[in-house]
Short mmCIF file of C-alpha atoms in Angstrom, two decimals:
data_model
loop_
_atom_site.label_atom_id
_atom_site.label_comp_id
_atom_site.label_asym_id
_atom_site.label_seq_id
_atom_site.Cartn_x
_atom_site.Cartn_y
_atom_site.Cartn_z
CA UNK A 104 15.13 8.52 8.24
CA UNK A 105 12.84 9.23 5.28
CA UNK A 106 9.13 10.65 5.94
CA UNK A 107 6.20 11.60 3.76
CA UNK A 108 3.53 13.91 5.13
CA UNK A 109 0.18 14.09 3.17
CA UNK A 110 -1.54 18.08 3.44
CA UNK A 111 -4.73 19.19 1.31
CA UNK A 112 -8.10 19.83 2.25
CA UNK A 113 -10.50 17.42 4.49
CA UNK A 114 -14.14 18.49 2.55
CA UNK A 115 -14.56 18.89 -1.12
CA UNK A 116 -17.54 19.29 -2.90
CA UNK A 117 -19.30 16.28 -5.24
CA UNK A 118 -18.22 17.34 -9.17
CA UNK A 119 -15.14 19.54 -7.64
CA UNK A 120 -10.95 18.40 -7.76
CA UNK A 121 -9.23 16.25 -4.95
CA UNK A 122 -5.89 17.92 -4.77
CA UNK A 123 -3.24 16.81 -1.90
CA UNK A 124 0.25 17.49 -1.93
CA UNK A 125 2.81 14.74 -0.21
CA UNK A 126 6.27 16.16 1.10
CA UNK A 127 9.33 13.86 1.55
CA UNK A 128 11.83 14.56 4.14
CA UNK A 129 14.99 13.37 4.57
CA UNK A 130 15.42 11.84 0.69
CA UNK A 131 15.68 13.28 -2.11
CA UNK A 132 12.76 12.88 -4.99
CA UNK A 133 14.85 12.32 -7.89
CA UNK A 134 16.35 8.94 -7.43
CA UNK A 135 15.57 6.61 -10.04
CA UNK A 136 15.34 3.78 -7.12
CA UNK A 137 11.43 4.58 -6.25
CA UNK A 138 7.92 5.70 -7.77
CA UNK A 139 6.29 8.13 -5.63
CA UNK A 140 2.51 7.23 -5.54
CA UNK A 141 -0.84 7.55 -4.03
CA UNK A 142 -2.86 4.91 -2.23
CA UNK A 143 -6.62 5.27 -0.78
CA UNK A 144 -8.63 3.62 1.65
CA UNK A 145 -12.06 3.92 2.39
CA UNK A 146 -13.93 4.39 5.63
CA UNK A 147 -13.36 0.58 6.64
CA UNK A 148 -12.49 -1.11 3.80
CA UNK A 149 -9.58 -1.68 1.87
CA UNK A 150 -6.34 -0.87 0.06
CA UNK A 151 -6.67 0.60 -3.13
CA UNK A 152 -3.64 2.06 -5.46
CA UNK A 153 -4.22 4.95 -7.45
CA UNK A 154 -1.46 5.85 -9.33
CA UNK A 155 2.39 6.62 -9.08
CA UNK A 156 5.07 8.70 -10.73
CA UNK A 157 9.09 8.59 -11.15
CA UNK A 158 10.87 11.29 -10.96
CA UNK A 159 10.76 12.26 -14.26
CA UNK A 160 7.77 12.98 -14.22
CA UNK A 161 6.22 9.38 -16.16
CA UNK A 162 3.56 8.06 -14.62
CA UNK A 163 1.64 4.96 -14.23
CA UNK A 164 -2.27 4.77 -13.08
CA UNK A 165 -4.69 2.55 -12.20
CA UNK A 166 -7.24 1.75 -14.96
CA UNK A 167 -10.08 2.08 -13.09
CA UNK A 168 -9.03 5.29 -11.95
CA UNK A 169 -7.06 6.87 -14.87
CA UNK A 170 -9.46 9.13 -16.16
CA UNK A 171 -9.50 11.20 -13.26
CA UNK A 172 -6.18 11.32 -11.83
CA UNK A 173 -3.07 13.44 -12.73
CA UNK A 174 -0.03 13.27 -10.37
CA UNK A 175 2.61 15.70 -10.54
CA UNK A 176 6.55 15.89 -8.84
CA UNK A 177 8.19 18.91 -7.93
CA UNK A 178 12.12 18.04 -7.25
CA UNK A 179 13.16 21.67 -6.36
CA UNK A 180 9.97 21.27 -3.17
CA UNK A 181 10.93 17.71 -2.87
CA UNK A 182 7.09 16.98 -3.32
CA UNK A 183 4.23 15.15 -5.27
CA UNK A 184 1.19 16.10 -5.90
CA UNK A 185 -2.16 14.01 -6.62
CA UNK A 186 -5.34 15.39 -8.53
CA UNK A 187 -8.62 13.37 -9.29
CA UNK A 188 -11.59 15.25 -10.75
CA UNK A 189 -14.97 14.68 -10.61
CA UNK A 190 -15.08 13.62 -7.30
CA UNK A 191 -18.74 11.52 -5.74
CA UNK A 192 -18.75 9.99 -1.96
CA UNK A 193 -17.61 6.59 -3.62
CA UNK A 194 -13.99 8.78 -3.71
CA UNK A 195 -14.11 9.31 0.10
CA UNK A 196 -11.16 7.48 2.04
CA UNK A 197 -8.12 8.11 3.37
CA UNK A 198 -5.27 9.40 1.16
CA UNK A 199 -1.81 8.27 1.59
CA UNK A 200 1.39 8.89 0.00
CA UNK A 201 4.47 6.07 -0.41
CA UNK A 202 7.19 5.39 -2.15
CA UNK A 203 7.52 2.37 -4.51
CA UNK A 204 10.36 0.61 -5.28
CA UNK A 205 11.45 0.21 -8.99
CA UNK A 206 14.75 -0.83 -8.43
CA UNK A 207 15.28 -1.09 -5.31
CA UNK A 208 12.56 -3.16 -3.43
CA UNK A 209 10.80 -3.47 -6.37
CA UNK A 210 7.47 -3.88 -6.50
CA UNK A 211 6.48 -2.77 -2.79
CA UNK A 212 4.93 -0.12 -1.21
CA UNK A 213 7.91 0.31 1.27
CA UNK A 214 7.10 3.51 3.21
CA UNK A 215 4.16 5.23 3.58
CA UNK A 216 2.51 8.31 5.34
CA UNK A 217 0.16 8.83 8.05
CA UNK A 218 -3.14 9.27 5.57
CA UNK A 219 -5.39 12.17 5.74
CA UNK A 220 -8.64 11.75 5.96
CA UNK A 221 -10.86 13.31 2.12
CA UNK A 222 -14.58 13.45 2.82
CA UNK A 223 -16.72 14.04 -0.19
CA UNK A 224 -19.42 16.21 0.68
CA UNK A 225 -22.19 19.16 0.16
CA UNK B 34 -4.63 -7.49 -14.30
CA UNK B 35 -4.03 -10.32 -11.80
CA UNK B 36 -6.61 -10.40 -8.78
CA UNK B 37 -5.71 -11.43 -5.70
CA UNK B 38 -8.28 -12.84 -3.35
CA UNK B 39 -7.32 -13.37 0.32
CA UNK B 40 -8.44 -16.13 2.82
CA UNK B 41 -9.79 -16.43 5.17
CA UNK B 42 -11.55 -13.08 5.69
CA UNK B 43 -11.52 -13.36 9.51
CA UNK B 44 -8.90 -15.15 11.63
CA UNK B 45 -9.67 -15.76 14.66
CA UNK B 46 -6.61 -17.56 16.87
CA UNK B 47 -4.70 -16.82 20.59
CA UNK B 48 -1.51 -15.82 20.88
CA UNK B 49 0.80 -18.03 21.60
CA UNK B 50 -0.60 -20.01 18.24
CA UNK B 51 0.56 -20.32 14.78
CA UNK B 52 -1.74 -18.50 11.71
CA UNK B 53 -1.51 -19.12 8.35
CA UNK B 54 -3.08 -16.47 6.35
CA UNK B 55 -3.51 -17.57 2.02
CA UNK B 56 -3.60 -15.17 -1.06
CA UNK B 57 -4.44 -16.66 -4.24
CA UNK B 58 -4.21 -14.96 -7.70
CA UNK B 59 -6.05 -15.01 -10.72
CA UNK B 60 -2.93 -15.97 -12.91
CA UNK B 61 0.35 -16.93 -11.97
CA UNK B 62 2.73 -14.72 -10.52
CA UNK B 63 6.47 -15.45 -12.57
CA UNK B 64 8.08 -12.09 -10.70
CA UNK B 65 7.79 -13.14 -7.63
CA UNK B 66 6.78 -9.38 -6.53
CA UNK B 67 4.54 -10.59 -4.10
CA UNK B 68 4.04 -8.24 -0.73
CA UNK B 69 2.25 -8.75 2.37
CA UNK B 70 1.44 -5.77 4.74
CA UNK B 71 -0.04 -5.25 8.12
CA UNK B 72 -2.14 -2.57 9.48
CA UNK B 73 -3.34 -1.76 12.57
CA UNK B 74 -6.20 0.01 13.55
CA UNK B 75 -5.65 3.74 13.05
CA UNK B 76 -1.86 3.15 11.38
CA UNK B 77 -0.55 2.77 7.80
CA UNK B 78 -0.12 -0.39 6.80
CA UNK B 79 3.44 -1.53 7.24
CA UNK B 80 5.32 -3.65 4.65
CA UNK B 81 6.11 -7.00 6.21
CA UNK B 82 7.55 -9.68 3.15
CA UNK B 83 8.71 -8.81 0.10
CA UNK B 84 9.45 -10.84 -3.05
CA UNK B 85 7.33 -13.98 -1.85
CA UNK B 86 9.54 -14.36 1.38
CA UNK B 87 12.15 -11.79 2.46
CA UNK B 88 11.18 -10.09 5.16
CA UNK B 89 11.63 -6.15 5.21
CA UNK B 90 13.72 -4.16 7.60
CA UNK B 91 13.03 -4.89 11.48
CA UNK B 92 10.66 -8.07 11.05
CA UNK B 93 10.70 -10.37 13.31
CA UNK B 94 11.63 -13.91 12.07
CA UNK B 95 8.07 -15.02 13.60
CA UNK B 96 6.86 -13.98 10.16
CA UNK B 97 7.32 -16.00 7.10
CA UNK B 98 6.30 -15.98 3.65
CA UNK B 99 6.30 -18.88 0.89
CA UNK B 100 4.68 -19.87 -2.50
CA UNK B 101 5.15 -19.60 -5.65
CA UNK B 102 2.38 -19.82 -8.96
CA UNK B 103 -0.79 -18.58 -7.88
CA UNK B 104 -0.92 -19.33 -4.39
CA UNK B 105 1.19 -17.84 -1.66
CA UNK B 106 1.17 -17.90 2.00
CA UNK B 107 2.02 -15.43 5.05
CA UNK B 108 2.67 -17.50 8.31
CA UNK B 109 2.82 -16.24 11.53
CA UNK B 110 4.74 -19.20 13.85
CA UNK B 111 4.02 -17.94 17.32
CA UNK B 112 1.20 -15.10 17.71
CA UNK B 113 2.42 -11.73 20.07
CA UNK B 114 -0.80 -9.88 21.56
CA UNK B 115 0.87 -7.08 18.78
CA UNK B 116 0.64 -9.71 15.47
CA UNK B 117 -3.58 -9.06 15.52
CA UNK B 118 -4.36 -7.00 12.69
CA UNK B 119 -5.36 -6.78 9.09
CA UNK B 120 -3.14 -8.19 6.22
CA UNK B 121 -3.00 -7.47 3.03
CA UNK B 122 -1.05 -9.09 0.25
CA UNK B 123 0.05 -7.50 -3.23
CA UNK B 124 1.33 -8.09 -6.53
CA UNK B 125 2.79 -5.99 -9.12
CA UNK B 126 3.24 -6.88 -12.33
CA UNK B 127 2.98 -4.96 -16.08
CA UNK B 128 3.20 -1.43 -14.37
CA UNK B 129 0.08 -2.55 -12.10
CA UNK B 130 0.29 -2.47 -8.31
CA UNK B 131 -3.15 -4.74 -6.70
CA UNK B 132 -3.40 -5.26 -3.26
CA UNK B 133 -5.89 -8.36 -1.58
CA UNK B 134 -8.69 -7.35 -0.06
CA UNK B 135 -7.24 -8.18 3.34
CA UNK B 136 -7.58 -10.65 6.07
CA UNK B 137 -8.62 -9.50 9.78
CA UNK B 138 -6.40 -11.40 12.77
CA UNK B 139 -8.27 -10.71 15.64
CA UNK B 140 -7.62 -12.45 19.29
CA UNK B 141 -9.84 -15.55 19.82
#
């Protein structure tokens, strides 16, 4: 059973960089079948796709966040990571790491981590 | 970029009733990459329907998806108590993934 698990600080100061890591277990991240991505959900709000990465390192991003976001993949650790720079209170959200279909279940988010709440506050 | 608009914002029904949730797209989704998710309080979203009408693994057959072009529907034929949740539609196209704003299905 494939699982994703988010880790990282729960509190980030305004203007600093939010950094999260997702550890994948039960499946190799170096597969042609999937992208590895991030989705966030502000308190009481809806879902927003942030971006994703393929195991080769190629990436796709939400245009509204593209200037502040990077996603990297570490196949040796079976992990991928998210960085969001210059954060403000508007970046406060539950951050989910997700598996996104590339050839299998193309276009979908078929597996989700439990999510981690990141609060931006001084 | 395709914008998805879900309606109604909140739907109040009773167990055993039929639920019809709508998702409208700002442009035609010719690729067929339209999915639906269920999210219960305190939980991660769960994939229900992909490719407009295919049920994901383990999803009961009371859930069905339909539609084409710009209008899509998620139907729950007979509501069970565990079906009361928030539902999101989602589209993929041109290397962009977008969610609707959600419909809350609550108990009347």
